[in-house]
């Protein structure tokens, strides 16, 4: 089973709202990722968690706040977003980010976020 | 820095025909992995095929196969017997062997399958 699930599928929020995106995987993966994807563009890496610790932050604005409550869950808390933050937010997971080798990232279906 | 180039923004193919999507990359590493991901309009990015640079044999997954030319730094995807469900955006991606997290994506090729 290579399933990564994400909720909600769609989210509309105002610039003053606080909302959260959720990602879950049950593959025993120890690395989890958040990506932002604009229409017809490749995904852009935002954050990487390894063994529940934040390992990589690709200079993402603080209005995006990731959280990894346990090895299966990854959240992205949103606050005071801008209209330009409207995008598809993808979660991914992989075995881990320490061991090199035939590791592959598996993606969830994404959350389509619209900021009004 | 590694770069991945997909020179065909859009491609189309007739159902049951064969199509080849191009990908070239630039790296100074000898140990790396290459991927093709498919993203249908339903949005989920799905792994199509993976190639390890140290393997000379081209990877194959059912109707999908790659032509990996290491010296030329080329990694094209061939889809045989195209089906309507193959219509999607296809992304070529590169990862260093020593780095599990950094995927470098190409800009994508939008494939249309005509009935």
mmCIF file of C-alpha atoms in Angstrom:
data_model
loop_
_atom_site.group_PDB
_atom_site.id
_atom_site.type_symbol
_atom_site.label_atom_id
_atom_site.label_comp_id
_atom_site.label_asym_id
_atom_site.label_seq_id
_atom_site.Cartn_x
_atom_site.Cartn_y
_atom_site.Cartn_z
ATOM 1 C CA UNK A 1 0.000 0.000 0.000
ATOM 2 C CA UNK A 2 1.556 3.274 -1.121
ATOM 3 C CA UNK A 3 -1.223 5.569 0.046
ATOM 4 C CA UNK A 4 -0.838 9.057 1.392
ATOM 5 C CA UNK A 5 -4.107 10.765 2.315
ATOM 6 C CA UNK A 6 -4.805 14.475 2.655
ATOM 7 C CA UNK A 7 -7.709 16.439 4.045
ATOM 8 C CA UNK A 8 -9.524 18.553 3.133
ATOM 9 C CA UNK A 9 -9.626 18.223 -0.657
ATOM 10 C CA UNK A 10 -10.595 21.864 -1.053
ATOM 11 C CA UNK A 11 -10.237 24.829 1.283
ATOM 12 C CA UNK A 12 -11.321 28.421 0.870
ATOM 13 C CA UNK A 13 -10.148 30.894 3.470
ATOM 14 C CA UNK A 14 -9.945 34.586 4.063
ATOM 15 C CA UNK A 15 -6.687 36.370 4.762
ATOM 16 C CA UNK A 16 -7.491 36.637 8.473
ATOM 17 C CA UNK A 17 -8.492 33.008 8.963
ATOM 18 C CA UNK A 18 -6.549 30.234 10.611
ATOM 19 C CA UNK A 19 -6.845 26.801 9.069
ATOM 20 C CA UNK A 20 -4.913 23.541 8.955
ATOM 21 C CA UNK A 21 -4.121 20.951 6.318
ATOM 22 C CA UNK A 22 -3.694 17.344 7.331
ATOM 23 C CA UNK A 23 -1.656 14.514 5.840
ATOM 24 C CA UNK A 24 -1.506 10.877 6.908
ATOM 25 C CA UNK A 25 0.465 7.831 5.828
ATOM 26 C CA UNK A 26 0.544 4.292 7.189
ATOM 27 C CA UNK A 27 3.508 2.946 5.263
ATOM 28 C CA UNK A 28 5.920 3.256 8.175
ATOM 29 C CA UNK A 29 7.748 6.044 6.396
ATOM 30 C CA UNK A 30 9.903 8.291 8.567
ATOM 31 C CA UNK A 31 10.249 11.231 6.206
ATOM 32 C CA UNK A 32 7.333 13.473 5.299
ATOM 33 C CA UNK A 33 7.217 16.482 3.003
ATOM 34 C CA UNK A 34 5.090 19.499 2.166
ATOM 35 C CA UNK A 35 5.116 20.867 -1.368
ATOM 36 C CA UNK A 36 3.365 23.845 -2.954
ATOM 37 C CA UNK A 37 2.273 23.526 -6.571
ATOM 38 C CA UNK A 38 0.955 26.289 -8.800
ATOM 39 C CA UNK A 39 -1.113 25.416 -11.860
ATOM 40 C CA UNK A 40 0.869 23.703 -14.628
ATOM 41 C CA UNK A 41 4.104 24.041 -12.652
ATOM 42 C CA UNK A 42 6.205 21.429 -10.870
ATOM 43 C CA UNK A 43 5.916 21.074 -7.094
ATOM 44 C CA UNK A 44 8.140 23.273 -4.942
ATOM 45 C CA UNK A 45 9.494 21.819 -1.731
ATOM 46 C CA UNK A 46 8.485 23.665 1.440
ATOM 47 C CA UNK A 47 9.333 21.489 4.442
ATOM 48 C CA UNK A 48 10.815 18.106 5.263
ATOM 49 C CA UNK A 49 10.318 16.186 8.496
ATOM 50 C CA UNK A 50 12.613 13.327 9.366
ATOM 51 C CA UNK A 51 11.770 11.123 12.340
ATOM 52 C CA UNK A 52 9.218 13.716 13.457
ATOM 53 C CA UNK A 53 11.741 16.540 13.533
ATOM 54 C CA UNK A 54 11.811 19.443 11.109
ATOM 55 C CA UNK A 55 14.918 18.931 8.997
ATOM 56 C CA UNK A 56 14.429 21.238 6.051
ATOM 57 C CA UNK A 57 12.654 24.587 5.738
ATOM 58 C CA UNK A 58 13.054 25.999 2.257
ATOM 59 C CA UNK A 59 12.788 29.612 3.437
ATOM 60 C CA UNK A 60 9.026 29.407 3.746
ATOM 61 C CA UNK A 61 7.218 32.446 5.233
ATOM 62 C CA UNK A 62 6.205 32.063 8.862
ATOM 63 C CA UNK A 63 2.516 32.242 7.974
ATOM 64 C CA UNK A 64 2.984 28.556 7.121
ATOM 65 C CA UNK A 65 3.678 26.483 10.223
ATOM 66 C CA UNK A 66 4.287 22.737 9.918
ATOM 67 C CA UNK A 67 3.771 20.207 12.661
ATOM 68 C CA UNK A 68 4.448 16.482 12.926
ATOM 69 C CA UNK A 69 2.457 15.100 15.901
ATOM 70 C CA UNK A 70 3.602 11.526 15.252
ATOM 71 C CA UNK A 71 5.294 9.432 12.619
ATOM 72 C CA UNK A 72 2.099 8.995 10.604
ATOM 73 C CA UNK A 73 0.704 12.516 10.685
ATOM 74 C CA UNK A 74 1.792 15.819 9.223
ATOM 75 C CA UNK A 75 -0.066 19.090 9.570
ATOM 76 C CA UNK A 76 0.359 22.455 7.927
ATOM 77 C CA UNK A 77 -1.101 25.349 9.904
ATOM 78 C CA UNK A 78 -2.064 28.393 7.907
ATOM 79 C CA UNK A 79 -2.485 31.928 9.235
ATOM 80 C CA UNK A 80 -2.749 35.344 7.619
ATOM 81 C CA UNK A 81 -2.235 33.983 4.128
ATOM 82 C CA UNK A 82 -2.107 36.077 0.998
ATOM 83 C CA UNK A 83 -4.021 35.498 -2.256
ATOM 84 C CA UNK A 84 -0.753 34.487 -3.916
ATOM 85 C CA UNK A 85 -0.597 31.534 -1.526
ATOM 86 C CA UNK A 86 -3.509 29.984 -3.400
ATOM 87 C CA UNK A 87 -2.183 26.712 -4.795
ATOM 88 C CA UNK A 88 -2.316 22.936 -4.556
ATOM 89 C CA UNK A 89 -0.545 21.744 -1.413
ATOM 90 C CA UNK A 90 0.898 18.278 -1.723
ATOM 91 C CA UNK A 91 2.108 16.011 1.014
ATOM 92 C CA UNK A 92 4.597 13.221 0.328
ATOM 93 C CA UNK A 93 6.373 10.550 2.319
ATOM 94 C CA UNK A 94 9.404 8.324 1.863
ATOM 95 C CA UNK A 95 11.252 5.670 3.812
ATOM 96 C CA UNK A 96 13.552 8.254 5.312
ATOM 97 C CA UNK A 97 15.862 11.059 4.257
ATOM 98 C CA UNK A 98 19.032 9.719 5.838
ATOM 99 C CA UNK A 99 19.687 6.503 4.002
ATOM 100 C CA UNK A 100 20.539 6.822 0.360
ATOM 101 C CA UNK A 101 19.345 4.198 -2.040
ATOM 102 C CA UNK A 102 16.212 3.249 -3.818
ATOM 103 C CA UNK A 103 13.951 5.465 -1.793
ATOM 104 C CA UNK A 104 10.998 7.054 -3.493
ATOM 105 C CA UNK A 105 8.630 9.822 -2.507
ATOM 106 C CA UNK A 106 4.938 8.955 -2.654
ATOM 107 C CA UNK A 107 2.501 11.815 -2.974
ATOM 108 C CA UNK A 108 -0.962 12.441 -1.626
ATOM 109 C CA UNK A 109 -3.826 13.831 -3.726
ATOM 110 C CA UNK A 110 -3.334 17.369 -2.450
ATOM 111 C CA UNK A 111 -5.449 20.128 -0.938
ATOM 112 C CA UNK A 112 -6.604 22.849 -3.300
ATOM 113 C CA UNK A 113 -6.317 26.079 -1.302
ATOM 114 C CA UNK A 114 -7.954 29.336 -2.313
ATOM 115 C CA UNK A 115 -7.184 32.484 -0.335
ATOM 116 C CA UNK A 116 -9.673 35.302 -0.806
ATOM 117 C CA UNK B 1 23.166 22.714 -9.246
ATOM 118 C CA UNK B 2 21.292 19.971 -10.946
ATOM 119 C CA UNK B 3 18.805 20.913 -13.628
ATOM 120 C CA UNK B 4 16.124 18.933 -15.413
ATOM 121 C CA UNK B 5 14.808 19.996 -18.806
ATOM 122 C CA UNK B 6 11.643 18.819 -20.488
ATOM 123 C CA UNK B 7 11.657 20.445 -23.884
ATOM 124 C CA UNK B 8 8.101 19.491 -24.884
ATOM 125 C CA UNK B 9 5.511 21.557 -22.990
ATOM 126 C CA UNK B 10 2.702 19.645 -24.728
ATOM 127 C CA UNK B 11 2.398 16.405 -26.662
ATOM 128 C CA UNK B 12 -0.504 14.533 -28.164
ATOM 129 C CA UNK B 13 -0.932 10.921 -29.228
ATOM 130 C CA UNK B 14 -3.658 8.820 -30.757
ATOM 131 C CA UNK B 15 -5.121 6.085 -28.629
ATOM 132 C CA UNK B 16 -3.211 2.795 -29.076
ATOM 133 C CA UNK B 17 -0.191 4.581 -30.534
ATOM 134 C CA UNK B 18 3.237 5.091 -28.981
ATOM 135 C CA UNK B 19 4.604 8.369 -27.705
ATOM 136 C CA UNK B 20 7.975 9.383 -26.297
ATOM 137 C CA UNK B 21 8.455 12.194 -23.791
ATOM 138 C CA UNK B 22 11.905 13.765 -23.574
ATOM 139 C CA UNK B 23 13.923 14.642 -20.508
ATOM 140 C CA UNK B 24 17.515 15.763 -20.177
ATOM 141 C CA UNK B 25 19.362 16.578 -16.998
ATOM 142 C CA UNK B 26 22.609 18.079 -15.906
ATOM 143 C CA UNK B 27 24.651 16.765 -12.995
ATOM 144 C CA UNK B 28 28.235 16.174 -11.977
ATOM 145 C CA UNK B 29 27.239 13.301 -9.685
ATOM 146 C CA UNK B 30 27.780 9.660 -10.587
ATOM 147 C CA UNK B 31 25.215 8.257 -8.157
ATOM 148 C CA UNK B 32 21.682 9.453 -8.749
ATOM 149 C CA UNK B 33 18.116 8.397 -9.455
ATOM 150 C CA UNK B 34 15.677 9.491 -12.097
ATOM 151 C CA UNK B 35 11.901 9.366 -11.945
ATOM 152 C CA UNK B 36 8.878 9.936 -14.102
ATOM 153 C CA UNK B 37 5.779 11.070 -12.246
ATOM 154 C CA UNK B 38 2.317 11.349 -13.753
ATOM 155 C CA UNK B 39 -0.226 13.892 -12.536
ATOM 156 C CA UNK B 40 -3.710 13.475 -14.038
ATOM 157 C CA UNK B 41 -6.295 16.238 -13.824
ATOM 158 C CA UNK B 42 -7.440 14.611 -10.569
ATOM 159 C CA UNK B 43 -4.161 15.980 -9.196
ATOM 160 C CA UNK B 44 -2.463 13.048 -7.457
ATOM 161 C CA UNK B 45 1.187 12.708 -8.427
ATOM 162 C CA UNK B 46 1.802 9.055 -9.200
ATOM 163 C CA UNK B 47 5.173 7.409 -9.680
ATOM 164 C CA UNK B 48 5.362 5.885 -13.145
ATOM 165 C CA UNK B 49 8.895 4.568 -13.280
ATOM 166 C CA UNK B 50 12.276 4.883 -11.583
ATOM 167 C CA UNK B 51 15.798 4.411 -12.912
ATOM 168 C CA UNK B 52 18.989 4.010 -10.943
ATOM 169 C CA UNK B 53 21.995 5.593 -12.638
ATOM 170 C CA UNK B 54 24.243 2.643 -11.842
ATOM 171 C CA UNK B 55 21.967 0.249 -13.716
ATOM 172 C CA UNK B 56 22.587 0.023 -17.429
ATOM 173 C CA UNK B 57 19.345 -1.791 -18.083
ATOM 174 C CA UNK B 58 16.436 0.471 -18.918
ATOM 175 C CA UNK B 59 13.542 0.318 -16.459
ATOM 176 C CA UNK B 60 10.199 -0.996 -17.651
ATOM 177 C CA UNK B 61 6.762 -0.990 -16.031
ATOM 178 C CA UNK B 62 4.105 -2.605 -18.226
ATOM 179 C CA UNK B 63 3.438 -0.155 -21.100
ATOM 180 C CA UNK B 64 5.948 2.374 -19.776
ATOM 181 C CA UNK B 65 9.639 2.142 -20.483
ATOM 182 C CA UNK B 66 12.577 4.494 -20.408
ATOM 183 C CA UNK B 67 15.533 5.077 -22.674
ATOM 184 C CA UNK B 68 18.321 6.006 -20.271
ATOM 185 C CA UNK B 69 21.405 7.372 -21.977
ATOM 186 C CA UNK B 70 23.802 8.172 -19.155
ATOM 187 C CA UNK B 71 26.558 9.706 -21.255
ATOM 188 C CA UNK B 72 24.085 11.954 -23.020
ATOM 189 C CA UNK B 73 22.242 12.670 -19.739
ATOM 190 C CA UNK B 74 18.968 11.773 -21.353
ATOM 191 C CA UNK B 75 16.018 9.967 -19.787
ATOM 192 C CA UNK B 76 13.042 9.678 -22.118
ATOM 193 C CA UNK B 77 9.753 7.948 -21.340
ATOM 194 C CA UNK B 78 8.031 5.762 -23.903
ATOM 195 C CA UNK B 79 4.349 4.991 -23.520
ATOM 196 C CA UNK B 80 3.171 2.119 -25.694
ATOM 197 C CA UNK B 81 -0.430 1.368 -26.628
ATOM 198 C CA UNK B 82 -1.545 4.749 -25.252
ATOM 199 C CA UNK B 83 -4.821 4.797 -23.368
ATOM 200 C CA UNK B 84 -7.194 7.629 -22.556
ATOM 201 C CA UNK B 85 -6.210 7.284 -18.920
ATOM 202 C CA UNK B 86 -2.621 8.167 -19.794
ATOM 203 C CA UNK B 87 -3.647 11.781 -20.360
ATOM 204 C CA UNK B 88 -1.847 13.786 -17.711
ATOM 205 C CA UNK B 89 1.021 16.115 -16.914
ATOM 206 C CA UNK B 90 4.248 14.124 -16.819
ATOM 207 C CA UNK B 91 7.154 15.339 -14.698
ATOM 208 C CA UNK B 92 10.687 14.106 -14.978
ATOM 209 C CA UNK B 93 12.606 14.309 -11.696
ATOM 210 C CA UNK B 94 16.168 13.837 -10.492
ATOM 211 C CA UNK B 95 17.560 12.984 -7.077
ATOM 212 C CA UNK B 96 21.187 12.704 -5.920
ATOM 213 C CA UNK B 97 22.096 9.305 -4.528
ATOM 214 C CA UNK B 98 23.308 10.917 -1.335
ATOM 215 C CA UNK B 99 20.232 13.022 -0.762
ATOM 216 C CA UNK B 100 16.896 11.449 -0.164
ATOM 217 C CA UNK B 101 14.859 14.586 0.053
ATOM 218 C CA UNK B 102 15.722 16.880 -2.807
ATOM 219 C CA UNK B 103 13.790 16.113 -5.953
ATOM 220 C CA UNK B 104 14.570 18.395 -8.870
ATOM 221 C CA UNK B 105 11.631 18.469 -11.264
ATOM 222 C CA UNK B 106 11.405 19.422 -14.898
ATOM 223 C CA UNK B 107 8.670 21.833 -15.961
ATOM 224 C CA UNK B 108 6.444 19.026 -17.166
ATOM 225 C CA UNK B 109 4.925 17.783 -20.406
ATOM 226 C CA UNK B 110 1.155 17.839 -20.824
ATOM 227 C CA UNK B 111 0.096 14.712 -22.695
ATOM 228 C CA UNK B 112 -3.219 14.571 -24.511
ATOM 229 C CA UNK B 113 -4.566 11.236 -25.752
ATOM 230 C CA UNK B 114 -6.969 11.488 -28.678
ATOM 231 C CA UNK B 115 -9.632 8.797 -29.155
#
